[in-house]
Coordinates of C-alpha atoms in Angstrom, one line a residue:
Chain A
M1416 CA 0.0 0.0 0.0
N1417 CA 2.7 2.4 1.0
N1418 CA 4.2 3.2 -2.4
S1419 CA 6.3 6.3 -1.3
S1420 CA 9.9 6.2 -2.1
P1421 CA 11.5 5.8 1.3
D1422 CA 14.7 7.7 0.3
N1423 CA 13.2 11.1 0.3
S1424 CA 9.9 10.8 2.2
N1425 CA 10.7 12.6 5.4
V1426 CA 7.1 13.5 6.2
A1427 CA 5.4 10.7 4.2
D1428 CA 3.2 9.9 7.2
S1429 CA 2.0 13.5 7.9
S1430 CA 0.8 14.2 4.3
P1431 CA -1.1 11.8 2.3
I1432 CA 0.6 11.5 -0.9
I1433 CA -1.5 12.6 -3.9
A1434 CA 1.1 13.7 -6.3
R1435 CA 4.8 13.2 -5.8
E1436 CA 5.9 16.1 -3.5
T1437 CA 9.4 17.3 -3.9
T1438 CA 11.5 18.1 -0.9
A1439 CA 11.2 21.7 -1.7
T1440 CA 7.4 21.9 -1.5
R1441 CA 7.4 19.9 1.5
L1442 CA 9.8 22.3 3.2
R1443 CA 7.8 25.2 2.0
N1444 CA 4.6 23.6 3.5
F1445 CA 6.4 23.0 6.7
W1446 CA 7.7 26.5 6.9
S1447 CA 4.2 28.1 6.3
D1448 CA 2.6 25.7 8.9
Y1449 CA 5.4 26.7 11.3
C1450 CA 4.7 30.4 10.8
E1451 CA 1.2 30.0 12.0
S1452 CA 2.3 30.5 15.5
R1453 CA 3.8 34.0 16.1
V1454 CA 5.2 32.9 19.4
A1455 CA 7.2 30.1 17.8
L1456 CA 8.4 32.3 15.1
M1457 CA 9.6 34.8 17.5
A1458 CA 11.4 32.1 19.6
L1459 CA 13.1 31.0 16.4
F1460 CA 14.4 34.5 15.9
V1461 CA 15.5 34.7 19.6
I1462 CA 17.4 31.6 19.0
I1463 CA 19.1 32.9 15.8
A1464 CA 19.9 36.1 17.6
L1465 CA 21.4 34.2 20.6
T1466 CA 23.5 32.0 18.2
I1467 CA 24.9 34.9 16.4
G1468 CA 25.7 36.6 19.7
A1469 CA 27.2 33.5 21.2
F1470 CA 29.4 32.4 18.2
G1471 CA 30.3 36.0 17.2
A1472 CA 31.2 36.9 20.9
P1473 CA 34.9 37.4 20.1
W1474 CA 34.0 40.2 17.7
L1475 CA 31.0 41.6 19.5
V1476 CA 32.1 42.1 23.0
P1477 CA 34.7 44.4 24.5
Q1478 CA 36.5 41.8 26.7
D1479 CA 37.8 38.3 26.5
P1480 CA 36.8 36.7 29.8
Y1481 CA 39.3 33.9 29.4
D1482 CA 42.3 36.2 29.3
L1483 CA 43.0 36.8 33.0
S1484 CA 45.6 39.6 32.2
L1485 CA 42.8 41.9 31.1
L1486 CA 41.1 41.9 34.4
E1487 CA 41.5 44.6 36.9
W1488 CA 40.7 44.1 40.6
S1489 CA 39.4 47.8 40.7
D1490 CA 36.7 46.8 38.3
A1491 CA 35.2 44.3 40.6
F1492 CA 31.4 44.4 41.5
L1493 CA 30.7 47.4 39.3
P1494 CA 26.9 47.6 39.0
P1495 CA 25.3 47.7 35.5
G1496 CA 25.8 51.0 33.6
E1497 CA 29.1 52.0 35.2
V1498 CA 32.1 52.7 33.1
G1499 CA 35.1 50.5 34.1
S1500 CA 38.9 51.0 33.5
G1501 CA 38.4 49.8 30.0
G1502 CA 36.7 52.9 29.1
Y1503 CA 33.5 51.4 27.9
T1504 CA 30.0 51.2 29.6
L1505 CA 29.5 47.9 31.4
L1506 CA 25.9 47.2 30.4
L1507 CA 25.4 44.4 32.8
G1508 CA 28.1 45.3 35.4
T1509 CA 31.2 43.2 36.4
D1510 CA 31.7 40.3 38.6
N1511 CA 33.9 39.6 41.6
A1512 CA 37.0 39.4 39.4
G1513 CA 36.2 42.5 37.4
R1514 CA 35.0 40.4 34.4
D1515 CA 32.4 42.4 32.2
M1516 CA 29.3 40.4 32.7
L1517 CA 28.0 40.9 29.1
S1518 CA 31.3 39.5 27.6
A1519 CA 31.3 36.5 30.1
I1520 CA 27.7 35.8 29.4
L1521 CA 28.0 35.7 25.6
Y1522 CA 31.2 33.5 25.9
G1523 CA 29.2 31.4 28.4
L1524 CA 26.4 31.1 26.0
R1525 CA 28.8 29.8 23.4
T1526 CA 30.1 27.1 25.8
S1527 CA 26.5 26.2 26.7
F1528 CA 25.5 26.0 22.9
V1529 CA 28.6 24.0 22.0
I1530 CA 27.9 21.5 24.9
G1531 CA 24.1 21.3 24.2
L1532 CA 24.4 20.8 20.5
S1533 CA 27.3 18.3 20.6
A1534 CA 25.7 16.3 23.3
G1535 CA 22.3 16.5 21.5
V1536 CA 23.8 15.3 18.1
L1537 CA 26.0 12.5 19.7
A1538 CA 23.0 11.3 21.8
L1539 CA 20.8 11.3 18.7
T1540 CA 23.4 9.2 16.8
V1541 CA 23.8 6.7 19.6
G1542 CA 20.1 6.6 20.4
I1543 CA 19.2 6.0 16.7
T1544 CA 21.6 3.2 16.4
V1545 CA 20.4 1.5 19.5
G1546 CA 16.7 2.0 18.8
L1547 CA 17.0 1.0 15.1
S1548 CA 19.1 -2.1 15.9
A1549 CA 16.6 -3.1 18.6
A1550 CA 13.6 -2.7 16.4
Y1551 CA 15.2 -4.2 13.2
F1552 CA 16.9 -7.3 14.7
G1553 CA 14.3 -7.9 17.5
G1554 CA 14.7 -11.0 19.6
R1555 CA 17.2 -11.1 22.6
L1556 CA 19.1 -7.9 21.4
E1557 CA 15.9 -6.1 21.4
A1558 CA 14.9 -7.3 24.9
L1559 CA 18.4 -6.5 26.3
L1560 CA 18.7 -3.1 24.8
M1561 CA 15.3 -1.9 25.5
R1562 CA 15.6 -3.2 29.0
I1563 CA 18.6 -1.1 29.6
V1564 CA 16.9 1.9 28.0
D1565 CA 13.9 1.6 30.1
L1566 CA 15.8 1.3 33.3
Q1567 CA 17.8 4.3 32.5
L1568 CA 14.6 6.3 31.5
S1569 CA 13.1 5.5 34.9
M1570 CA 16.1 7.1 36.5
P1571 CA 16.2 10.9 36.3
A1572 CA 18.8 12.2 33.8
I1573 CA 20.3 14.8 36.3
L1574 CA 21.2 12.0 38.8
L1575 CA 22.8 9.9 36.1
A1576 CA 24.7 12.9 34.7
L1577 CA 25.8 13.9 38.2
V1578 CA 27.4 10.6 38.9
L1579 CA 29.0 10.4 35.6
V1580 CA 30.5 13.9 35.9
A1581 CA 31.7 13.1 39.4
M1582 CA 33.5 9.9 38.0
L1583 CA 34.9 11.5 34.8
G1584 CA 36.0 14.8 36.2
Q1585 CA 35.5 18.4 35.1
G1586 CA 35.8 19.6 31.6
V1587 CA 33.8 20.1 28.4
P1588 CA 34.4 16.7 26.8
Q1589 CA 33.6 14.9 30.1
I1590 CA 30.3 16.8 30.5
I1591 CA 29.3 16.1 26.9
L1592 CA 30.1 12.3 27.4
A1593 CA 28.0 12.5 30.6
L1594 CA 25.2 14.2 28.9
V1595 CA 25.2 11.6 26.0
V1596 CA 25.1 8.7 28.3
A1597 CA 22.3 10.3 30.3
Q1598 CA 20.2 11.4 27.2
Y1599 CA 20.6 8.8 24.5
A1600 CA 17.8 6.7 26.1
Y1601 CA 15.2 9.2 25.1
F1602 CA 16.2 9.0 21.4
A1603 CA 16.5 5.1 21.6
R1604 CA 13.0 4.9 23.0
T1605 CA 11.5 7.2 20.4
T1606 CA 13.4 5.6 17.5
H1607 CA 12.4 2.0 18.7
G1608 CA 8.8 3.0 19.1
A1609 CA 8.4 4.5 15.6
A1610 CA 10.7 1.9 13.9
S1611 CA 8.8 -1.2 15.3
V1612 CA 5.7 0.2 13.7
E1613 CA 7.5 1.0 10.3
R1614 CA 9.4 -2.3 10.3
R1615 CA 6.2 -4.3 9.7
K1616 CA 5.2 -2.2 6.7
D1617 CA 5.4 -3.6 3.2
Y1618 CA 8.2 -1.5 1.9
I1619 CA 10.6 -2.8 4.5
E1620 CA 9.6 -6.3 3.6
A1621 CA 10.2 -5.5 0.0
A1622 CA 13.5 -4.0 0.7
R1623 CA 14.5 -7.0 2.8
S1624 CA 13.7 -9.4 -0.2
T1625 CA 16.3 -7.6 -2.2
P1626 CA 20.0 -8.1 -1.7
L1627 CA 20.5 -4.7 -0.2
P1628 CA 22.8 -4.8 2.9
T1629 CA 21.0 -4.6 6.2
R1630 CA 22.8 -1.3 7.1
R1631 CA 21.4 0.3 4.0
I1632 CA 17.8 -0.8 4.8
M1633 CA 18.1 0.4 8.3
F1634 CA 19.6 3.8 7.7
R1635 CA 18.3 4.7 4.0
H1636 CA 14.8 3.1 4.2
L1637 CA 13.8 2.9 7.9
L1638 CA 15.4 5.9 9.3
P1639 CA 14.0 8.6 7.1
N1640 CA 10.5 7.4 8.1
V1641 CA 11.1 7.6 11.8
L1642 CA 12.9 10.9 11.7
P1643 CA 10.0 13.3 12.3
P1644 CA 9.3 12.4 15.9
L1645 CA 13.1 12.3 16.5
I1646 CA 13.4 16.0 15.4
V1647 CA 11.0 17.0 18.2
V1648 CA 12.9 15.0 20.7
A1649 CA 16.2 16.3 19.5
T1650 CA 15.2 20.0 20.0
V1651 CA 13.8 19.3 23.5
Q1652 CA 16.9 17.4 24.4
V1653 CA 19.3 20.1 23.3
A1654 CA 17.4 22.4 25.7
S1655 CA 17.5 19.9 28.4
A1656 CA 21.4 19.2 27.8
I1657 CA 21.9 23.0 28.2
S1658 CA 20.0 23.2 31.4
L1659 CA 21.5 20.0 32.7
E1660 CA 25.1 21.4 32.0
A1661 CA 24.0 24.6 33.9
T1662 CA 22.6 22.6 36.8
L1663 CA 25.8 20.5 37.0
S1664 CA 28.0 23.5 37.0
F1665 CA 25.8 25.1 39.6
L1666 CA 26.1 22.0 41.9
G1667 CA 29.9 22.5 41.5
V1668 CA 30.8 19.4 39.5
G1669 CA 30.4 20.9 36.0
L1670 CA 32.8 23.5 34.5
P1671 CA 35.2 25.7 36.5
L1672 CA 34.8 29.6 36.4
T1673 CA 37.9 29.9 34.2
E1674 CA 35.8 28.3 31.4
P1675 CA 32.6 30.3 31.9
S1676 CA 29.4 28.6 31.0
L1677 CA 26.1 30.0 32.0
G1678 CA 25.8 27.6 34.8
S1679 CA 29.2 28.4 36.3
L1680 CA 28.5 32.1 36.0
I1681 CA 25.2 31.7 37.8
S1682 CA 26.9 29.6 40.4
N1683 CA 29.6 32.1 41.1
G1684 CA 27.0 34.8 41.4
F1685 CA 24.9 32.9 43.7
K1686 CA 27.6 33.5 46.4
Y1687 CA 26.9 37.2 46.2
I1688 CA 23.1 37.4 46.1
H1689 CA 22.8 38.1 49.8
A1690 CA 25.1 41.1 49.5
G1691 CA 22.5 42.6 47.0
R1692 CA 24.8 42.1 44.0
Y1693 CA 22.0 40.5 42.0
W1694 CA 23.6 41.3 38.5
L1695 CA 26.2 38.6 39.0
S1696 CA 23.6 35.8 38.8
I1697 CA 20.5 37.3 37.5
Y1698 CA 21.7 38.1 33.9
P1699 CA 23.3 34.8 33.1
G1700 CA 20.2 33.3 34.5
I1701 CA 17.9 35.3 32.3
F1702 CA 19.9 34.3 29.2
L1703 CA 19.7 30.7 30.2
M1704 CA 16.0 30.8 30.8
I1705 CA 15.4 32.7 27.5
T1706 CA 17.5 30.1 25.6
V1707 CA 16.0 27.1 27.1
V1708 CA 12.3 28.4 26.8
A1709 CA 12.8 29.5 23.2
I1710 CA 14.2 26.1 22.1
N1711 CA 11.2 24.4 23.9
L1712 CA 8.7 26.7 22.1
V1713 CA 10.2 25.8 18.8
G1714 CA 10.2 22.2 19.5
D1715 CA 6.6 22.5 20.6
Q1716 CA 5.6 24.1 17.4
V1717 CA 7.6 21.6 15.2
R1718 CA 5.7 18.8 17.1
T1719 CA 2.4 20.4 16.4
V1720 CA 3.2 20.9 12.6
L1721 CA 4.6 17.3 12.2
D1722 CA 1.7 15.8 14.1
P1723 CA -0.3 13.7 11.4
R1724 CA -3.5 14.6 13.2
N1725 CA -3.1 18.3 12.3
S1726 CA -2.4 17.8 8.6
R1727 CA -4.9 19.1 6.3
Chain B
M171 CA 2.4 -15.6 36.4
F172 CA 4.8 -17.3 38.8
G173 CA 7.4 -18.0 36.2
Y174 CA 7.2 -14.4 35.1
L175 CA 7.7 -13.3 38.6
I176 CA 10.7 -15.4 39.0
G177 CA 12.1 -14.2 35.7
R178 CA 11.6 -10.5 36.5
L179 CA 13.0 -11.0 40.1
S180 CA 16.2 -12.5 38.9
Q181 CA 16.5 -9.8 36.2
A182 CA 16.2 -7.3 38.9
V183 CA 18.9 -9.0 41.0
V184 CA 21.3 -9.2 38.0
V185 CA 20.7 -5.5 37.5
V186 CA 21.4 -4.5 41.0
F187 CA 24.7 -6.5 41.0
A188 CA 25.8 -5.2 37.6
M189 CA 25.0 -1.6 38.7
S190 CA 26.8 -2.0 42.0
I191 CA 29.9 -3.1 40.2
I192 CA 29.8 -0.2 37.8
V193 CA 29.2 2.2 40.6
F194 CA 32.0 0.7 42.8
V195 CA 34.5 0.7 39.9
G196 CA 33.4 4.1 38.8
V197 CA 33.6 5.7 42.3
Y198 CA 36.9 4.0 42.7
A199 CA 38.3 5.8 39.7
I200 CA 37.7 9.3 41.3
G201 CA 40.8 10.8 43.1
N202 CA 42.4 9.4 46.2
P203 CA 40.3 10.1 49.2
I204 CA 43.2 9.7 51.5
D205 CA 44.7 12.9 50.0
V206 CA 41.5 14.8 51.0
M207 CA 41.2 13.3 54.5
I208 CA 44.5 14.0 56.1
D209 CA 46.6 17.0 56.2
P210 CA 49.6 17.0 53.9
G211 CA 52.0 17.3 56.7
A212 CA 51.1 13.8 58.2
T213 CA 53.8 11.2 58.3
Q214 CA 54.0 8.3 55.8
E215 CA 53.3 6.0 58.8
I216 CA 49.9 7.6 59.6
R217 CA 49.1 7.6 56.0
E218 CA 49.7 4.0 55.5
N219 CA 47.8 3.0 58.5
L220 CA 44.8 5.0 57.3
I221 CA 45.0 3.4 53.9
R222 CA 45.1 -0.1 55.5
Q223 CA 42.2 0.9 57.9
Y224 CA 40.0 1.6 55.0
G225 CA 41.2 -1.3 53.1
L226 CA 42.4 0.8 50.2
D227 CA 45.6 -1.2 49.9
Q228 CA 43.6 -4.2 48.8
P229 CA 43.1 -5.1 45.0
L230 CA 39.8 -3.6 43.7
W231 CA 37.9 -6.9 43.4
R232 CA 38.6 -7.8 46.9
Q233 CA 37.4 -4.3 48.1
Y234 CA 34.3 -5.0 46.2
F235 CA 33.8 -8.4 47.9
T236 CA 34.3 -6.9 51.3
F237 CA 31.8 -4.2 50.4
V238 CA 29.2 -6.8 49.3
S239 CA 29.7 -9.1 52.2
N240 CA 29.4 -6.1 54.5
V241 CA 26.3 -5.0 52.8
F242 CA 24.8 -8.5 53.5
H243 CA 25.7 -8.0 57.1
G244 CA 23.8 -4.8 57.2
D245 CA 27.0 -2.6 57.2
L246 CA 27.2 -0.1 54.5
G247 CA 30.7 1.2 55.6
R248 CA 31.7 4.3 57.5
S249 CA 31.8 7.9 56.2
M250 CA 35.3 9.0 55.7
V251 CA 34.3 12.6 56.5
Y252 CA 31.9 12.3 59.4
N253 CA 33.4 9.1 60.7
I254 CA 30.1 7.6 61.5
S255 CA 28.3 4.6 59.8
V256 CA 26.7 5.5 56.5
T257 CA 23.5 3.8 57.5
S258 CA 23.0 6.2 60.5
L259 CA 24.3 9.1 58.4
V260 CA 21.8 8.5 55.7
F261 CA 18.9 7.9 58.1
S262 CA 19.8 11.0 60.0
R263 CA 19.3 13.0 56.8
L264 CA 16.4 11.2 55.4
P265 CA 13.5 12.8 57.4
A266 CA 14.5 16.2 56.1
T267 CA 14.2 15.0 52.4
V268 CA 11.0 13.1 53.1
E269 CA 9.3 16.1 54.7
L270 CA 10.4 18.3 51.8
V271 CA 9.1 15.9 49.2
L272 CA 5.9 15.3 51.0
V273 CA 5.1 19.1 51.3
S274 CA 6.0 19.6 47.6
V275 CA 3.9 16.7 46.4
V276 CA 0.9 18.2 48.4
I277 CA 1.5 21.6 46.8
A278 CA 1.9 20.1 43.4
T279 CA -1.4 18.1 43.7
L280 CA -3.4 21.0 45.2
I281 CA -2.5 23.3 42.4
G282 CA -1.8 20.9 39.5
I283 CA -5.0 18.9 39.3
P284 CA -7.5 21.8 39.6
A285 CA -5.4 23.8 37.1
G286 CA -5.1 20.8 34.7
L287 CA -8.9 20.3 35.0
Y288 CA -9.6 23.9 34.2
A289 CA -7.3 23.9 31.3
G290 CA -8.9 20.8 29.9
Y291 CA -12.5 22.1 30.6
K292 CA -12.1 25.4 28.7
P293 CA -9.1 24.6 26.4
G294 CA -9.5 27.9 24.4
S295 CA -9.7 30.3 27.2
L296 CA -7.1 32.8 28.2
G297 CA -6.8 31.2 31.6
A298 CA -6.0 27.7 30.1
K299 CA -3.4 29.1 27.8
L300 CA -1.8 30.9 30.8
I301 CA -1.8 27.6 32.7
M302 CA -0.3 25.7 29.9
A303 CA 2.4 28.4 29.4
L304 CA 3.2 28.2 33.1
S305 CA 3.5 24.4 32.9
V306 CA 5.9 24.8 30.0
L307 CA 8.0 27.1 32.3
G308 CA 7.8 24.6 35.1
F309 CA 9.0 21.9 32.8
S310 CA 11.9 23.7 30.9
V311 CA 13.3 26.4 33.3
P312 CA 16.1 24.9 35.5
T313 CA 14.9 24.2 38.9
F314 CA 18.0 25.8 40.6
W315 CA 17.4 29.1 38.7
I316 CA 13.9 29.3 40.0
G317 CA 15.0 28.5 43.4
M318 CA 17.5 31.4 43.2
L319 CA 14.8 33.7 42.0
L320 CA 12.6 32.8 44.9
I321 CA 15.5 33.4 47.3
M322 CA 16.2 36.8 45.7
G323 CA 12.6 37.8 45.9
F324 CA 11.3 36.5 49.1
A325 CA 14.4 36.4 51.3
V326 CA 16.8 39.1 50.1
E327 CA 14.4 41.7 48.7
L328 CA 11.3 41.3 50.8
G329 CA 12.8 39.5 53.8
W330 CA 9.7 37.5 54.4
L331 CA 11.2 34.1 54.4
P332 CA 14.5 32.6 55.4
S333 CA 16.9 31.8 52.5
G334 CA 18.0 28.4 53.7
G335 CA 18.5 25.8 56.2
R336 CA 15.9 23.7 58.0
G337 CA 14.9 25.9 60.9
E338 CA 13.7 24.7 64.3
V339 CA 12.7 21.0 64.5
A340 CA 10.5 19.3 66.9
R341 CA 9.8 15.8 67.7
F342 CA 6.7 14.3 66.0
L343 CA 5.9 10.7 66.5
W344 CA 9.4 9.0 66.1
F345 CA 11.4 11.6 64.4
D346 CA 12.3 15.3 64.4
T347 CA 10.5 17.4 61.8
S348 CA 10.4 21.0 61.0
L349 CA 6.8 20.6 60.1
A350 CA 6.0 20.8 63.8
T351 CA 7.0 24.3 64.3
P352 CA 6.0 27.6 62.7
N353 CA 9.7 28.5 62.2
G354 CA 10.2 25.2 60.4
W355 CA 7.2 25.7 58.1
S356 CA 8.7 29.2 57.1
H357 CA 11.9 27.3 56.1
V358 CA 10.2 24.6 54.3
I359 CA 7.7 26.4 52.1
M360 CA 10.1 27.9 49.6
P361 CA 12.1 24.9 48.9
A362 CA 8.9 22.8 48.8
I363 CA 7.5 25.1 46.2
N364 CA 10.6 25.1 44.2
L365 CA 10.6 21.2 44.3
S366 CA 7.0 21.1 43.3
L367 CA 7.1 23.1 40.1
F368 CA 8.3 20.3 37.8
K369 CA 5.7 17.8 39.2
M370 CA 3.1 20.5 39.0
G371 CA 3.8 21.0 35.3
L372 CA 3.6 17.3 34.7
L373 CA 0.3 17.0 36.6
I374 CA -1.2 20.0 34.8
R375 CA -0.3 18.2 31.5
L376 CA -1.6 14.9 32.5
T377 CA -4.8 16.1 34.0
R378 CA -5.5 18.4 31.0
A379 CA -4.9 15.6 28.5
G380 CA -7.2 13.3 30.3
M381 CA -9.8 15.9 30.7
V382 CA -9.7 16.9 27.0
E383 CA -10.1 13.2 26.0
A384 CA -12.9 12.6 28.6
M385 CA -15.0 15.6 27.6
G386 CA -15.6 14.0 24.1
A387 CA -16.3 10.6 25.6
E388 CA -19.7 8.8 25.5
Y389 CA -20.2 8.8 29.1
V390 CA -19.8 12.4 29.6
R391 CA -22.1 13.2 26.6
F392 CA -24.7 10.8 28.3
A393 CA -24.2 12.5 31.7
R394 CA -24.8 15.8 30.0
A395 CA -27.9 14.5 28.2
Q396 CA -29.2 13.5 31.6
G397 CA -28.9 17.1 32.6
L398 CA -26.4 16.7 35.3
P399 CA -24.5 19.9 36.3
D400 CA -21.0 20.3 34.8
Q401 CA -19.6 20.4 38.3
Q402 CA -20.9 16.9 39.2
I403 CA -19.8 15.6 35.8
V404 CA -16.2 16.9 36.3
F405 CA -15.6 15.9 39.8
S406 CA -17.6 12.8 40.2
H407 CA -17.4 11.2 36.8
I408 CA -14.4 12.5 34.9
L409 CA -12.1 12.9 37.8
R410 CA -12.6 9.3 38.9
N411 CA -11.9 8.0 35.3
I412 CA -8.8 9.9 34.7
S413 CA -7.3 9.5 38.1
I414 CA -5.6 6.1 37.3
P415 CA -3.1 7.1 34.8
I416 CA -2.4 10.2 36.8
V417 CA -1.8 8.3 39.8
T418 CA 0.4 5.8 38.0
V419 CA 2.7 8.4 36.3
F420 CA 2.7 10.4 39.5
G421 CA 3.8 7.5 41.6
L422 CA 6.7 6.7 39.1
E423 CA 7.7 10.4 39.4
L424 CA 8.2 10.1 43.2
G425 CA 11.4 8.3 42.7
S426 CA 12.8 11.0 40.5
T427 CA 11.8 13.6 43.1
L428 CA 14.6 12.2 45.1
A429 CA 17.0 13.3 42.4
F430 CA 15.5 16.7 42.0
A431 CA 15.8 17.2 45.7
V432 CA 19.6 17.1 45.1
V433 CA 19.3 20.5 43.3
T434 CA 16.7 22.0 45.6
E435 CA 18.5 21.0 48.6
T436 CA 21.8 22.6 47.4
V437 CA 20.1 25.8 46.5
F438 CA 18.3 26.1 49.8
N439 CA 21.1 24.5 51.9
W440 CA 18.5 21.9 53.1
P441 CA 20.3 19.2 55.1
G442 CA 18.7 16.2 53.5
V443 CA 20.1 13.2 51.6
G444 CA 20.5 15.2 48.2
K445 CA 22.8 17.6 50.0
L446 CA 24.6 14.7 51.5
I447 CA 25.4 13.1 48.2
I448 CA 26.6 16.3 46.6
D449 CA 28.7 17.1 49.6
S450 CA 30.2 13.6 49.6
I451 CA 30.9 13.9 45.8
L452 CA 32.8 17.1 46.4
Q453 CA 34.6 15.7 49.4
L454 CA 35.3 12.3 47.8
D455 CA 33.6 10.4 50.6
R456 CA 33.6 7.1 48.8
P457 CA 31.5 4.9 51.2
V458 CA 28.7 7.4 51.3
M459 CA 28.7 7.8 47.4
V460 CA 28.7 4.1 46.8
S461 CA 26.0 3.3 49.4
Y462 CA 23.8 6.2 48.3
L463 CA 24.1 5.1 44.6
V464 CA 23.4 1.5 45.3
M465 CA 20.4 2.4 47.4
V466 CA 19.1 4.6 44.6
V467 CA 19.6 1.8 42.1
V468 CA 17.7 -0.7 44.3
L469 CA 14.9 1.8 44.7
F470 CA 14.5 2.4 41.0
V471 CA 14.8 -1.4 40.3
M472 CA 12.1 -2.0 42.8
I473 CA 9.9 0.6 41.2
N474 CA 10.4 -0.9 37.8
L475 CA 9.7 -4.3 39.1
I476 CA 6.4 -3.2 40.8
V477 CA 5.4 -1.4 37.6
D478 CA 6.1 -4.5 35.5
L479 CA 4.3 -6.9 37.8
V480 CA 1.3 -4.6 38.0
Y481 CA 1.1 -4.3 34.3
A482 CA 1.6 -8.1 33.8
R483 CA -1.3 -8.5 36.3
L484 CA -3.6 -6.2 34.3
D485 CA -2.4 -7.1 30.8
P486 CA -1.8 -10.9 30.1
R487 CA -0.3 -10.0 26.8
V488 CA 2.7 -8.6 28.5
R489 CA 3.3 -11.7 30.7
L490 CA 2.9 -14.2 27.8
K491 CA 5.3 -12.2 25.6
G492 CA 7.8 -11.8 28.5
G493 CA 7.7 -15.5 29.4
A494 CA 8.4 -16.7 25.9

């Protein structure tokens, strides 16, 4: 029955195929559906702006927070709006070491994005491999893999990541590894769920009757048809990786302040909130919150658009 | 059913053992606890005595076997930092966490279920949209950041509530609790709200989804056709029908509250088990880490086992497939 070509039918399930849709028209439809929510559109622009700010930080901000020689002790704890020894207005004030908060935040945002994206992509890859293999091969392998995944899913990601980071030590690669181990299970579960349904369809049977290698059937035929739900999980998981990293750094097992991420900045600022120096923690926190909420809003809208029940 | 039970039980035991080995080896890989414990000026002799005392000179597999056989004798080891037995350390901290979790669950239920019912009853209304937006916030914004905002607002700026600690405790039945004193309540309320937000978001979504589905169901239309007032339909018909999945998911979530308590307890300096595990990680207190983690593994394996068995009891297909 399903006569769509599996190779380029990413949203085959969400739109009944009348004529052959090209990828371009599908993308255009997706975009126009996406734009129906103004909030989601705004969230997307916020993410783009934050990305530009984060990755363009070295050219945008007045100070390199990694370079300790640029820091002046006399600049410590300047409230927002003051002019420091650098001669520029400190829009968000300075921290206890005289770091310009805006510079530190944008650099921190960059660290957070790098960690969130790489953890998300790696977890996606591992999760897809585990989920697809389980669904495709079935039997004992499926039972074993999904048992592990289920057990992991019943445990909160933060606890797992906390323990892993404690074992692996501080640093960006360690955190990414911990986040991947803590998060791949979500992707594996989603992939497995979608792939077990797809696997029984005729086009997979047809492909299996040809001498195509198993790997090709799994990744070129099966995978494109389970991608839509994974896209949604991926967006949400990037946001959750960013906030997990922030939480770990806040708990003191994440990144040290010499490599500022949003979490370590907030954690550092937390020590000074009783002294009324709110700007040390509140501004990085606002950036973190905006980032996480914006990514979640985008993910929500993508879910709505891809939901087959909403297709016209 | 009996074969299924045996199968699942032995699986659970295997998982607990596998995890305990992973935890033990993993924790063993972190730093050298002796360096943290004694002052650098201590003589070599003191150092070696201490290493021998804690059995750290033994090979890893023997240390593991010592640990396991001690566990079967009810001894989880001694904390290297507090120098008391891990069991009594954990149990001295447990009441604080339990009372925090209890209060937060009550808050989440009292607000989450009515809010979810309303959002599902009038899905298009402004109030419903506001509730859903708040639930997204509760889900996505990191717990520690909300906790910090609460401290800034209510403790630093307004000065209404204390910013941390457990406050006065008083004896209630068999243990000390801060829920027995007004001062204790003023300490518990902010962390409890903080801890409840995630669960509240979850409850709102679950209740709303159930409500929306139920509103279109036959039995609701029938009740309507009978002329029953909406209030009675919602509270005595719908709520009863949607409560089973809500209770199930919520019960499962109780375990993960333990983990979220780690964050909340650190923010509010709450002396519970969550704070204990963070401190022991930072201070390399190996016996406490290993015992806590093994206890958590046992807890989650037990929750999983119970869920599996309940499902198998309810749905024969699960048990037939699992037994094959």
